[in-house]
Amino acid sequence: MHKNKRILIITGEASGDMHAANLVTNLRKLKPNLQFYGMGGVKMRAAGVDLLVDTKELAVIGLFDVLLNLAKIYRARKTICTAIRQNPPDLLILIDYSGFNLRLVKMAKQAGLKVLYYISPQLWASRTRRVNVIRKYVDRVAVIFPFEVDFYKKLHVPATFVGHPLVTTVHPSMPRTQAIEHFGLKPDYKTIGIFPGSRKGEIKRLLPVMLKAAELAANRFPHSQFILPLASSLAAADLQPYLQKSRLNIQLITEQNYDAINICDAIIAKSGTTTLEIALLSVPLVIVYKIWPPYFPIKSIIKIPYIGLCNIVAGKEIAKELLQQQASPYNISQEIVRILTEPSYRNQMLTELGKVKSKLVTAETTDIAELVINML
């Protein structure tokens, strides 16, 4: 009897969990008998993936966070390696999460697995030497930015452009006025969004600064309200210690993130996937990022001029980036005030944000689900 094909999917962050769940859903439409197992979060579980490791505790960033979570990371890797040896899949799909996946891929290849890396590490931004690992142990890279194909081609790595998954998935589920009512907000108030990230380390570094910035903005705009969409990798309890110290009433949003983005007049956002989601919904934003130690020059390890994905795609700074010590409550609040009080500045940003989507759409796109089926 022909056995059903089995796919092992490994990711470790909220965005990867979402992309993996969408991929599984689309694959089931093409091949209903496919079986999925792996490492991920709530969305992968909801899509029917048998989770060997739940990544709720593994969304870490930076050396300090990694050191604090070494035991958890080691146990997760051991669990996956054991599963590969005892019950090998027909295809291994790695999604983002390069710190973990690039250490796993050598063992996977030695076990004879076929490997697809979907949403590959942003080696064009930093740590280019890691491409040697991909060239040696990955069969194909599925890239989500058009310029990545040429980047990998020059480095002799097979790459296929599959389009950015957010282009087709980022859209509100209801009209803006209905969403404002749905969330119980005041339609005549300015709504400011706070997006501190999906990892506990990011919350620790960024949320206190963002909350202080929000308080300064509230002084300037008494008729304002604040929302904070909760990443699927976090629980409300992870944020409460910080929210309780704020004098503001910050409303946590636990579902319908795109509707939450769509009702905002301005957003304070951590750099990353969120900035692209916000750009695709054309909401003005300021990008904030800090790593430890606080005076470390982030730009010294980044090979490109920008850190926010919306700016990287645009090829210029369309949303202000405030990094490390520049990411002060005062500087962040001043940018929010400028967005809300200078119509020409706001409109120029909206115009540039509107162009981001067109840069991600090209006729030469391979469907990721079809690529997976072909590799099987």
PDB file of N, CA, C and O in Angstrom, residues 102-164:
ATOM      1  N   LEU A 102      19.471  26.569  10.833  1.00  0.00           N
ATOM      2  CA  LEU A 102      20.766  26.363  10.196  1.00  0.00           C
ATOM      3  C   LEU A 102      21.650  25.411  10.992  1.00  0.00           C
ATOM      4  O   LEU A 102      22.616  24.867  10.456  1.00  0.00           O
ATOM      5  N   ARG A 103      21.326  25.206  12.261  1.00  0.00           N
ATOM      6  CA  ARG A 103      22.043  24.210  13.062  1.00  0.00           C
ATOM      7  C   ARG A 103      21.428  22.821  12.898  1.00  0.00           C
ATOM      8  O   ARG A 103      22.078  21.817  13.151  1.00  0.00           O
ATOM      9  N   LEU A 104      20.182  22.793  12.478  1.00  0.00           N
ATOM     10  CA  LEU A 104      19.476  21.523  12.297  1.00  0.00           C
ATOM     11  C   LEU A 104      19.728  20.909  10.927  1.00  0.00           C
ATOM     12  O   LEU A 104      19.745  19.686  10.762  1.00  0.00           O
ATOM     13  N   VAL A 105      19.969  21.738   9.934  1.00  0.00           N
ATOM     14  CA  VAL A 105      19.925  21.290   8.549  1.00  0.00           C
ATOM     15  C   VAL A 105      21.049  20.307   8.198  1.00  0.00           C
ATOM     16  O   VAL A 105      20.859  19.403   7.380  1.00  0.00           O
ATOM     17  N   LYS A 106      22.222  20.440   8.839  1.00  0.00           N
ATOM     18  CA  LYS A 106      23.318  19.509   8.557  1.00  0.00           C
ATOM     19  C   LYS A 106      22.933  18.087   8.955  1.00  0.00           C
ATOM     20  O   LYS A 106      23.104  17.139   8.186  1.00  0.00           O
ATOM     21  N   MET A 107      22.367  17.948  10.155  1.00  0.00           N
ATOM     22  CA  MET A 107      21.946  16.630  10.620  1.00  0.00           C
ATOM     23  C   MET A 107      20.851  16.063   9.725  1.00  0.00           C
ATOM     24  O   MET A 107      20.826  14.878   9.407  1.00  0.00           O
ATOM     25  N   ALA A 108      19.913  16.944   9.299  1.00  0.00           N
ATOM     26  CA  ALA A 108      18.809  16.508   8.444  1.00  0.00           C
ATOM     27  C   ALA A 108      19.337  15.974   7.114  1.00  0.00           C
ATOM     28  O   ALA A 108      18.863  14.955   6.598  1.00  0.00           O
ATOM     29  N   LYS A 109      20.310  16.656   6.557  1.00  0.00           N
ATOM     30  CA  LYS A 109      20.857  16.216   5.270  1.00  0.00           C
ATOM     31  C   LYS A 109      21.627  14.915   5.414  1.00  0.00           C
ATOM     32  O   LYS A 109      21.585  14.034   4.544  1.00  0.00           O
ATOM     33  N   GLN A 110      22.341  14.777   6.534  1.00  0.00           N
ATOM     34  CA  GLN A 110      23.066  13.535   6.786  1.00  0.00           C
ATOM     35  C   GLN A 110      22.106  12.359   6.929  1.00  0.00           C
ATOM     36  O   GLN A 110      22.461  11.214   6.646  1.00  0.00           O
ATOM     37  N   ALA A 111      20.856  12.663   7.362  1.00  0.00           N
ATOM     38  CA  ALA A 111      19.832  11.618   7.493  1.00  0.00           C
ATOM     39  C   ALA A 111      19.165  11.318   6.152  1.00  0.00           C
ATOM     40  O   ALA A 111      18.258  10.486   6.082  1.00  0.00           O
ATOM     41  N   GLY A 112      19.606  12.006   5.105  1.00  0.00           N
ATOM     42  CA  GLY A 112      19.089  11.740   3.768  1.00  0.00           C
ATOM     43  C   GLY A 112      17.812  12.468   3.409  1.00  0.00           C
ATOM     44  O   GLY A 112      17.123  12.109   2.444  1.00  0.00           O
ATOM     45  N   LEU A 113      17.466  13.532   4.160  1.00  0.00           N
ATOM     46  CA  LEU A 113      16.223  14.259   3.898  1.00  0.00           C
ATOM     47  C   LEU A 113      16.369  15.227   2.738  1.00  0.00           C
ATOM     48  O   LEU A 113      17.444  15.805   2.507  1.00  0.00           O
ATOM     49  N   LYS A 114      15.272  15.412   2.022  1.00  0.00           N
ATOM     50  CA  LYS A 114      15.187  16.481   1.039  1.00  0.00           C
ATOM     51  C   LYS A 114      14.749  17.742   1.784  1.00  0.00           C
ATOM     52  O   LYS A 114      13.802  17.700   2.583  1.00  0.00           O
ATOM     53  N   VAL A 115      15.435  18.876   1.547  1.00  0.00           N
ATOM     54  CA  VAL A 115      15.231  20.071   2.362  1.00  0.00           C
ATOM     55  C   VAL A 115      14.836  21.278   1.514  1.00  0.00           C
ATOM     56  O   VAL A 115      15.516  21.609   0.538  1.00  0.00           O
ATOM     57  N   LEU A 116      13.747  21.915   1.912  1.00  0.00           N
ATOM     58  CA  LEU A 116      13.303  23.174   1.314  1.00  0.00           C
ATOM     59  C   LEU A 116      13.346  24.249   2.391  1.00  0.00           C
ATOM     60  O   LEU A 116      12.787  24.064   3.477  1.00  0.00           O
ATOM     61  N   TYR A 117      14.024  25.344   2.111  1.00  0.00           N
ATOM     62  CA  TYR A 117      14.046  26.473   3.058  1.00  0.00           C
ATOM     63  C   TYR A 117      13.122  27.562   2.517  1.00  0.00           C
ATOM     64  O   TYR A 117      13.399  28.174   1.499  1.00  0.00           O
ATOM     65  N   TYR A 118      11.993  27.754   3.205  1.00  0.00           N
ATOM     66  CA  TYR A 118      10.986  28.747   2.806  1.00  0.00           C
ATOM     67  C   TYR A 118      11.135  29.963   3.714  1.00  0.00           C
ATOM     68  O   TYR A 118      11.173  29.833   4.930  1.00  0.00           O
ATOM     69  N   ILE A 119      11.212  31.144   3.105  1.00  0.00           N
ATOM     70  CA  ILE A 119      11.509  32.387   3.823  1.00  0.00           C
ATOM     71  C   ILE A 119      12.897  32.228   4.453  1.00  0.00           C
ATOM     72  O   ILE A 119      13.066  32.092   5.664  1.00  0.00           O
ATOM     73  N   SER A 120      13.866  32.232   3.589  1.00  0.00           N
ATOM     74  CA  SER A 120      15.242  31.956   3.993  1.00  0.00           C
ATOM     75  C   SER A 120      15.815  33.107   4.818  1.00  0.00           C
ATOM     76  O   SER A 120      15.265  34.214   4.833  1.00  0.00           O
ATOM     77  N   PRO A 121      16.925  32.860   5.509  1.00  0.00           N
ATOM     78  CA  PRO A 121      17.562  33.937   6.278  1.00  0.00           C
ATOM     79  C   PRO A 121      17.899  35.127   5.390  1.00  0.00           C
ATOM     80  O   PRO A 121      18.242  34.958   4.214  1.00  0.00           O
ATOM     81  N   GLN A 122      17.822  36.315   5.958  1.00  0.00           N
ATOM     82  CA  GLN A 122      18.091  37.529   5.181  1.00  0.00           C
ATOM     83  C   GLN A 122      19.598  37.763   5.098  1.00  0.00           C
ATOM     84  O   GLN A 122      20.143  38.736   5.633  1.00  0.00           O
ATOM     85  N   LEU A 123      20.262  36.850   4.391  1.00  0.00           N
ATOM     86  CA  LEU A 123      21.719  36.896   4.310  1.00  0.00           C
ATOM     87  C   LEU A 123      22.209  38.107   3.533  1.00  0.00           C
ATOM     88  O   LEU A 123      23.365  38.508   3.670  1.00  0.00           O
ATOM     89  N   TRP A 124      21.340  38.674   2.710  1.00  0.00           N
ATOM     90  CA  TRP A 124      21.705  39.884   1.987  1.00  0.00           C
ATOM     91  C   TRP A 124      21.805  41.090   2.933  1.00  0.00           C
ATOM     92  O   TRP A 124      22.357  42.132   2.564  1.00  0.00           O
ATOM     93  N   ALA A 125      21.280  40.934   4.154  1.00  0.00           N
ATOM     94  CA  ALA A 125      21.342  42.022   5.131  1.00  0.00           C
ATOM     95  C   ALA A 125      22.531  41.879   6.066  1.00  0.00           C
ATOM     96  O   ALA A 125      23.158  42.870   6.456  1.00  0.00           O
ATOM     97  N   SER A 126      22.847  40.633   6.457  1.00  0.00           N
ATOM     98  CA  SER A 126      23.961  40.407   7.381  1.00  0.00           C
ATOM     99  C   SER A 126      24.341  38.921   7.372  1.00  0.00           C
ATOM    100  O   SER A 126      23.596  38.083   6.870  1.00  0.00           O
ATOM    101  N   ARG A 127      25.511  38.615   7.905  1.00  0.00           N
ATOM    102  CA  ARG A 127      25.997  37.239   8.055  1.00  0.00           C
ATOM    103  C   ARG A 127      25.958  36.455   6.745  1.00  0.00           C
ATOM    104  O   ARG A 127      25.480  35.323   6.686  1.00  0.00           O
ATOM    105  N   THR A 128      26.473  37.049   5.688  1.00  0.00           N
ATOM    106  CA  THR A 128      26.424  36.441   4.358  1.00  0.00           C
ATOM    107  C   THR A 128      27.140  35.096   4.317  1.00  0.00           C
ATOM    108  O   THR A 128      26.777  34.214   3.525  1.00  0.00           O
ATOM    109  N   ARG A 129      28.136  34.904   5.184  1.00  0.00           N
ATOM    110  CA  ARG A 129      28.901  33.654   5.145  1.00  0.00           C
ATOM    111  C   ARG A 129      28.045  32.419   5.438  1.00  0.00           C
ATOM    112  O   ARG A 129      28.418  31.299   5.071  1.00  0.00           O
ATOM    113  N   ARG A 130      26.880  32.634   6.073  1.00  0.00           N
ATOM    114  CA  ARG A 130      26.016  31.486   6.370  1.00  0.00           C
ATOM    115  C   ARG A 130      25.440  30.856   5.111  1.00  0.00           C
ATOM    116  O   ARG A 130      24.850  29.775   5.161  1.00  0.00           O
ATOM    117  N   VAL A 131      25.614  31.526   3.971  1.00  0.00           N
ATOM    118  CA  VAL A 131      25.125  30.947   2.725  1.00  0.00           C
ATOM    119  C   VAL A 131      25.839  29.637   2.414  1.00  0.00           C
ATOM    120  O   VAL A 131      25.311  28.777   1.694  1.00  0.00           O
ATOM    121  N   ASN A 132      27.042  29.456   2.962  1.00  0.00           N
ATOM    122  CA  ASN A 132      27.785  28.211   2.739  1.00  0.00           C
ATOM    123  C   ASN A 132      27.032  27.009   3.298  1.00  0.00           C
ATOM    124  O   ASN A 132      27.049  25.922   2.715  1.00  0.00           O
ATOM    125  N   VAL A 133      26.356  27.199   4.420  1.00  0.00           N
ATOM    126  CA  VAL A 133      25.564  26.125   5.024  1.00  0.00           C
ATOM    127  C   VAL A 133      24.375  25.792   4.128  1.00  0.00           C
ATOM    128  O   VAL A 133      24.069  24.624   3.877  1.00  0.00           O
ATOM    129  N   ILE A 134      23.719  26.828   3.625  1.00  0.00           N
ATOM    130  CA  ILE A 134      22.558  26.622   2.764  1.00  0.00           C
ATOM    131  C   ILE A 134      22.970  25.932   1.463  1.00  0.00           C
ATOM    132  O   ILE A 134      22.310  24.998   1.003  1.00  0.00           O
ATOM    133  N   ARG A 135      24.067  26.383   0.880  1.00  0.00           N
ATOM    134  CA  ARG A 135      24.532  25.791  -0.376  1.00  0.00           C
ATOM    135  C   ARG A 135      24.832  24.300  -0.207  1.00  0.00           C
ATOM    136  O   ARG A 135      24.555  23.490  -1.088  1.00  0.00           O
ATOM    137  N   LYS A 136      25.346  23.931   0.946  1.00  0.00           N
ATOM    138  CA  LYS A 136      25.790  22.557   1.188  1.00  0.00           C
ATOM    139  C   LYS A 136      24.657  21.621   1.579  1.00  0.00           C
ATOM    140  O   LYS A 136      24.647  20.451   1.190  1.00  0.00           O
ATOM    141  N   TYR A 137      23.660  22.129   2.335  1.00  0.00           N
ATOM    142  CA  TYR A 137      22.685  21.224   2.946  1.00  0.00           C
ATOM    143  C   TYR A 137      21.227  21.455   2.533  1.00  0.00           C
ATOM    144  O   TYR A 137      20.358  20.682   2.918  1.00  0.00           O
ATOM    145  N   VAL A 138      20.932  22.508   1.770  1.00  0.00           N
ATOM    146  CA  VAL A 138      19.552  22.797   1.380  1.00  0.00           C
ATOM    147  C   VAL A 138      19.381  22.524  -0.109  1.00  0.00           C
ATOM    148  O   VAL A 138      20.202  22.948  -0.927  1.00  0.00           O
ATOM    149  N   ASP A 139      18.316  21.804  -0.477  1.00  0.00           N
ATOM    150  CA  ASP A 139      18.071  21.477  -1.883  1.00  0.00           C
ATOM    151  C   ASP A 139      17.553  22.670  -2.671  1.00  0.00           C
ATOM    152  O   ASP A 139      17.933  22.873  -3.827  1.00  0.00           O
ATOM    153  N   ARG A 140      16.663  23.441  -2.056  1.00  0.00           N
ATOM    154  CA  ARG A 140      16.111  24.615  -2.735  1.00  0.00           C
ATOM    155  C   ARG A 140      15.671  25.650  -1.712  1.00  0.00           C
ATOM    156  O   ARG A 140      15.170  25.306  -0.636  1.00  0.00           O
ATOM    157  N   VAL A 141      15.842  26.913  -2.095  1.00  0.00           N
ATOM    158  CA  VAL A 141      15.395  28.027  -1.266  1.00  0.00           C
ATOM    159  C   VAL A 141      14.193  28.679  -1.940  1.00  0.00           C
ATOM    160  O   VAL A 141      14.229  28.968  -3.139  1.00  0.00           O
ATOM    161  N   ALA A 142      13.104  28.860  -1.192  1.00  0.00           N
ATOM    162  CA  ALA A 142      11.923  29.566  -1.698  1.00  0.00           C
ATOM    163  C   ALA A 142      11.962  30.978  -1.125  1.00  0.00           C
ATOM    164  O   ALA A 142      11.786  31.166   0.092  1.00  0.00           O
ATOM    165  N   VAL A 143      12.218  31.952  -1.995  1.00  0.00           N
ATOM    166  CA  VAL A 143      12.417  33.325  -1.517  1.00  0.00           C
ATOM    167  C   VAL A 143      11.159  34.157  -1.730  1.00  0.00           C
ATOM    168  O   VAL A 143      10.340  33.879  -2.614  1.00  0.00           O
ATOM    169  N   ILE A 144      11.024  35.205  -0.912  1.00  0.00           N
ATOM    170  CA  ILE A 144       9.787  36.003  -0.912  1.00  0.00           C
ATOM    171  C   ILE A 144       9.988  37.437  -1.389  1.00  0.00           C
ATOM    172  O   ILE A 144       9.019  38.193  -1.473  1.00  0.00           O
ATOM    173  N   PHE A 145      11.237  37.793  -1.693  1.00  0.00           N
ATOM    174  CA  PHE A 145      11.518  39.101  -2.284  1.00  0.00           C
ATOM    175  C   PHE A 145      12.151  38.870  -3.651  1.00  0.00           C
ATOM    176  O   PHE A 145      13.073  38.037  -3.778  1.00  0.00           O
ATOM    177  N   PRO A 146      11.715  39.584  -4.696  1.00  0.00           N
ATOM    178  CA  PRO A 146      12.239  39.337  -6.043  1.00  0.00           C
ATOM    179  C   PRO A 146      13.756  39.435  -6.149  1.00  0.00           C
ATOM    180  O   PRO A 146      14.388  38.645  -6.853  1.00  0.00           O
ATOM    181  N   PHE A 147      14.368  40.391  -5.437  1.00  0.00           N
ATOM    182  CA  PHE A 147      15.818  40.590  -5.562  1.00  0.00           C
ATOM    183  C   PHE A 147      16.620  39.434  -4.960  1.00  0.00           C
ATOM    184  O   PHE A 147      17.821  39.284  -5.234  1.00  0.00           O
ATOM    185  N   GLU A 148      15.988  38.582  -4.142  1.00  0.00           N
ATOM    186  CA  GLU A 148      16.708  37.476  -3.512  1.00  0.00           C
ATOM    187  C   GLU A 148      17.120  36.400  -4.511  1.00  0.00           C
ATOM    188  O   GLU A 148      18.098  35.688  -4.290  1.00  0.00           O
ATOM    189  N   VAL A 149      16.383  36.270  -5.605  1.00  0.00           N
ATOM    190  CA  VAL A 149      16.719  35.255  -6.604  1.00  0.00           C
ATOM    191  C   VAL A 149      18.114  35.512  -7.163  1.00  0.00           C
ATOM    192  O   VAL A 149      18.951  34.602  -7.236  1.00  0.00           O
ATOM    193  N   ASP A 150      18.394  36.758  -7.559  1.00  0.00           N
ATOM    194  CA  ASP A 150      19.710  37.094  -8.096  1.00  0.00           C
ATOM    195  C   ASP A 150      20.792  36.959  -7.026  1.00  0.00           C
ATOM    196  O   ASP A 150      21.909  36.523  -7.317  1.00  0.00           O
ATOM    197  N   PHE A 151      20.463  37.330  -5.809  1.00  0.00           N
ATOM    198  CA  PHE A 151      21.419  37.212  -4.708  1.00  0.00           C
ATOM    199  C   PHE A 151      21.887  35.765  -4.561  1.00  0.00           C
ATOM    200  O   PHE A 151      23.087  35.481  -4.504  1.00  0.00           O
ATOM    201  N   TYR A 152      20.936  34.831  -4.508  1.00  0.00           N
ATOM    202  CA  TYR A 152      21.295  33.423  -4.333  1.00  0.00           C
ATOM    203  C   TYR A 152      21.922  32.833  -5.596  1.00  0.00           C
ATOM    204  O   TYR A 152      22.806  31.969  -5.526  1.00  0.00           O
ATOM    205  N   LYS A 153      21.446  33.291  -6.741  1.00  0.00           N
ATOM    206  CA  LYS A 153      21.990  32.781  -8.004  1.00  0.00           C
ATOM    207  C   LYS A 153      23.483  33.065  -8.104  1.00  0.00           C
ATOM    208  O   LYS A 153      24.278  32.212  -8.517  1.00  0.00           O
ATOM    209  N   LYS A 154      23.884  34.281  -7.701  1.00  0.00           N
ATOM    210  CA  LYS A 154      25.302  34.649  -7.734  1.00  0.00           C
ATOM    211  C   LYS A 154      26.130  33.790  -6.786  1.00  0.00           C
ATOM    212  O   LYS A 154      27.333  33.604  -6.984  1.00  0.00           O
ATOM    213  N   LEU A 155      25.485  33.268  -5.755  1.00  0.00           N
ATOM    214  CA  LEU A 155      26.175  32.439  -4.768  1.00  0.00           C
ATOM    215  C   LEU A 155      25.962  30.938  -5.028  1.00  0.00           C
ATOM    216  O   LEU A 155      26.262  30.106  -4.177  1.00  0.00           O
ATOM    217  N   HIS A 156      25.393  30.616  -6.209  1.00  0.00           N
ATOM    218  CA  HIS A 156      25.220  29.231  -6.677  1.00  0.00           C
ATOM    219  C   HIS A 156      24.303  28.418  -5.771  1.00  0.00           C
ATOM    220  O   HIS A 156      24.567  27.242  -5.474  1.00  0.00           O
ATOM    221  N   VAL A 157      23.213  29.042  -5.356  1.00  0.00           N
ATOM    222  CA  VAL A 157      22.193  28.366  -4.553  1.00  0.00           C
ATOM    223  C   VAL A 157      20.891  28.356  -5.351  1.00  0.00           C
ATOM    224  O   VAL A 157      20.416  29.414  -5.791  1.00  0.00           O
ATOM    225  N   PRO A 158      20.272  27.184  -5.588  1.00  0.00           N
ATOM    226  CA  PRO A 158      18.998  27.130  -6.314  1.00  0.00           C
ATOM    227  C   PRO A 158      17.908  27.879  -5.540  1.00  0.00           C
ATOM    228  O   PRO A 158      17.629  27.554  -4.381  1.00  0.00           O
ATOM    229  N   ALA A 159      17.314  28.881  -6.176  1.00  0.00           N
ATOM    230  CA  ALA A 159      16.297  29.704  -5.505  1.00  0.00           C
ATOM    231  C   ALA A 159      15.105  29.921  -6.426  1.00  0.00           C
ATOM    232  O   ALA A 159      15.266  30.093  -7.637  1.00  0.00           O
ATOM    233  N   THR A 160      13.921  29.908  -5.840  1.00  0.00           N
ATOM    234  CA  THR A 160      12.683  30.146  -6.581  1.00  0.00           C
ATOM    235  C   THR A 160      11.902  31.246  -5.883  1.00  0.00           C
ATOM    236  O   THR A 160      11.685  31.187  -4.664  1.00  0.00           O
ATOM    237  N   PHE A 161      11.475  32.238  -6.647  1.00  0.00           N
ATOM    238  CA  PHE A 161      10.650  33.308  -6.083  1.00  0.00           C
ATOM    239  C   PHE A 161       9.201  32.825  -6.012  1.00  0.00           C
ATOM    240  O   PHE A 161       8.601  32.463  -7.018  1.00  0.00           O
ATOM    241  N   VAL A 162       8.650  32.791  -4.801  1.00  0.00           N
ATOM    242  CA  VAL A 162       7.290  32.286  -4.607  1.00  0.00           C
ATOM    243  C   VAL A 162       6.303  33.385  -4.210  1.00  0.00           C
ATOM    244  O   VAL A 162       5.145  33.110  -3.883  1.00  0.00           O
ATOM    245  N   GLY A 163       6.768  34.639  -4.264  1.00  0.00           N
ATOM    246  CA  GLY A 163       5.901  35.743  -3.871  1.00  0.00           C
ATOM    247  C   GLY A 163       5.870  35.891  -2.357  1.00  0.00           C
ATOM    248  O   GLY A 163       6.114  34.937  -1.617  1.00  0.00           O
ATOM    249  N   HIS A 164       5.588  37.089  -1.899  1.00  0.00           N
ATOM    250  CA  HIS A 164       5.506  37.286  -0.451  1.00  0.00           C
ATOM    251  C   HIS A 164       4.134  36.844   0.036  1.00  0.00           C
ATOM    252  O   HIS A 164       3.112  37.293  -0.474  1.00  0.00           O
TER     253      HIS A 164
END
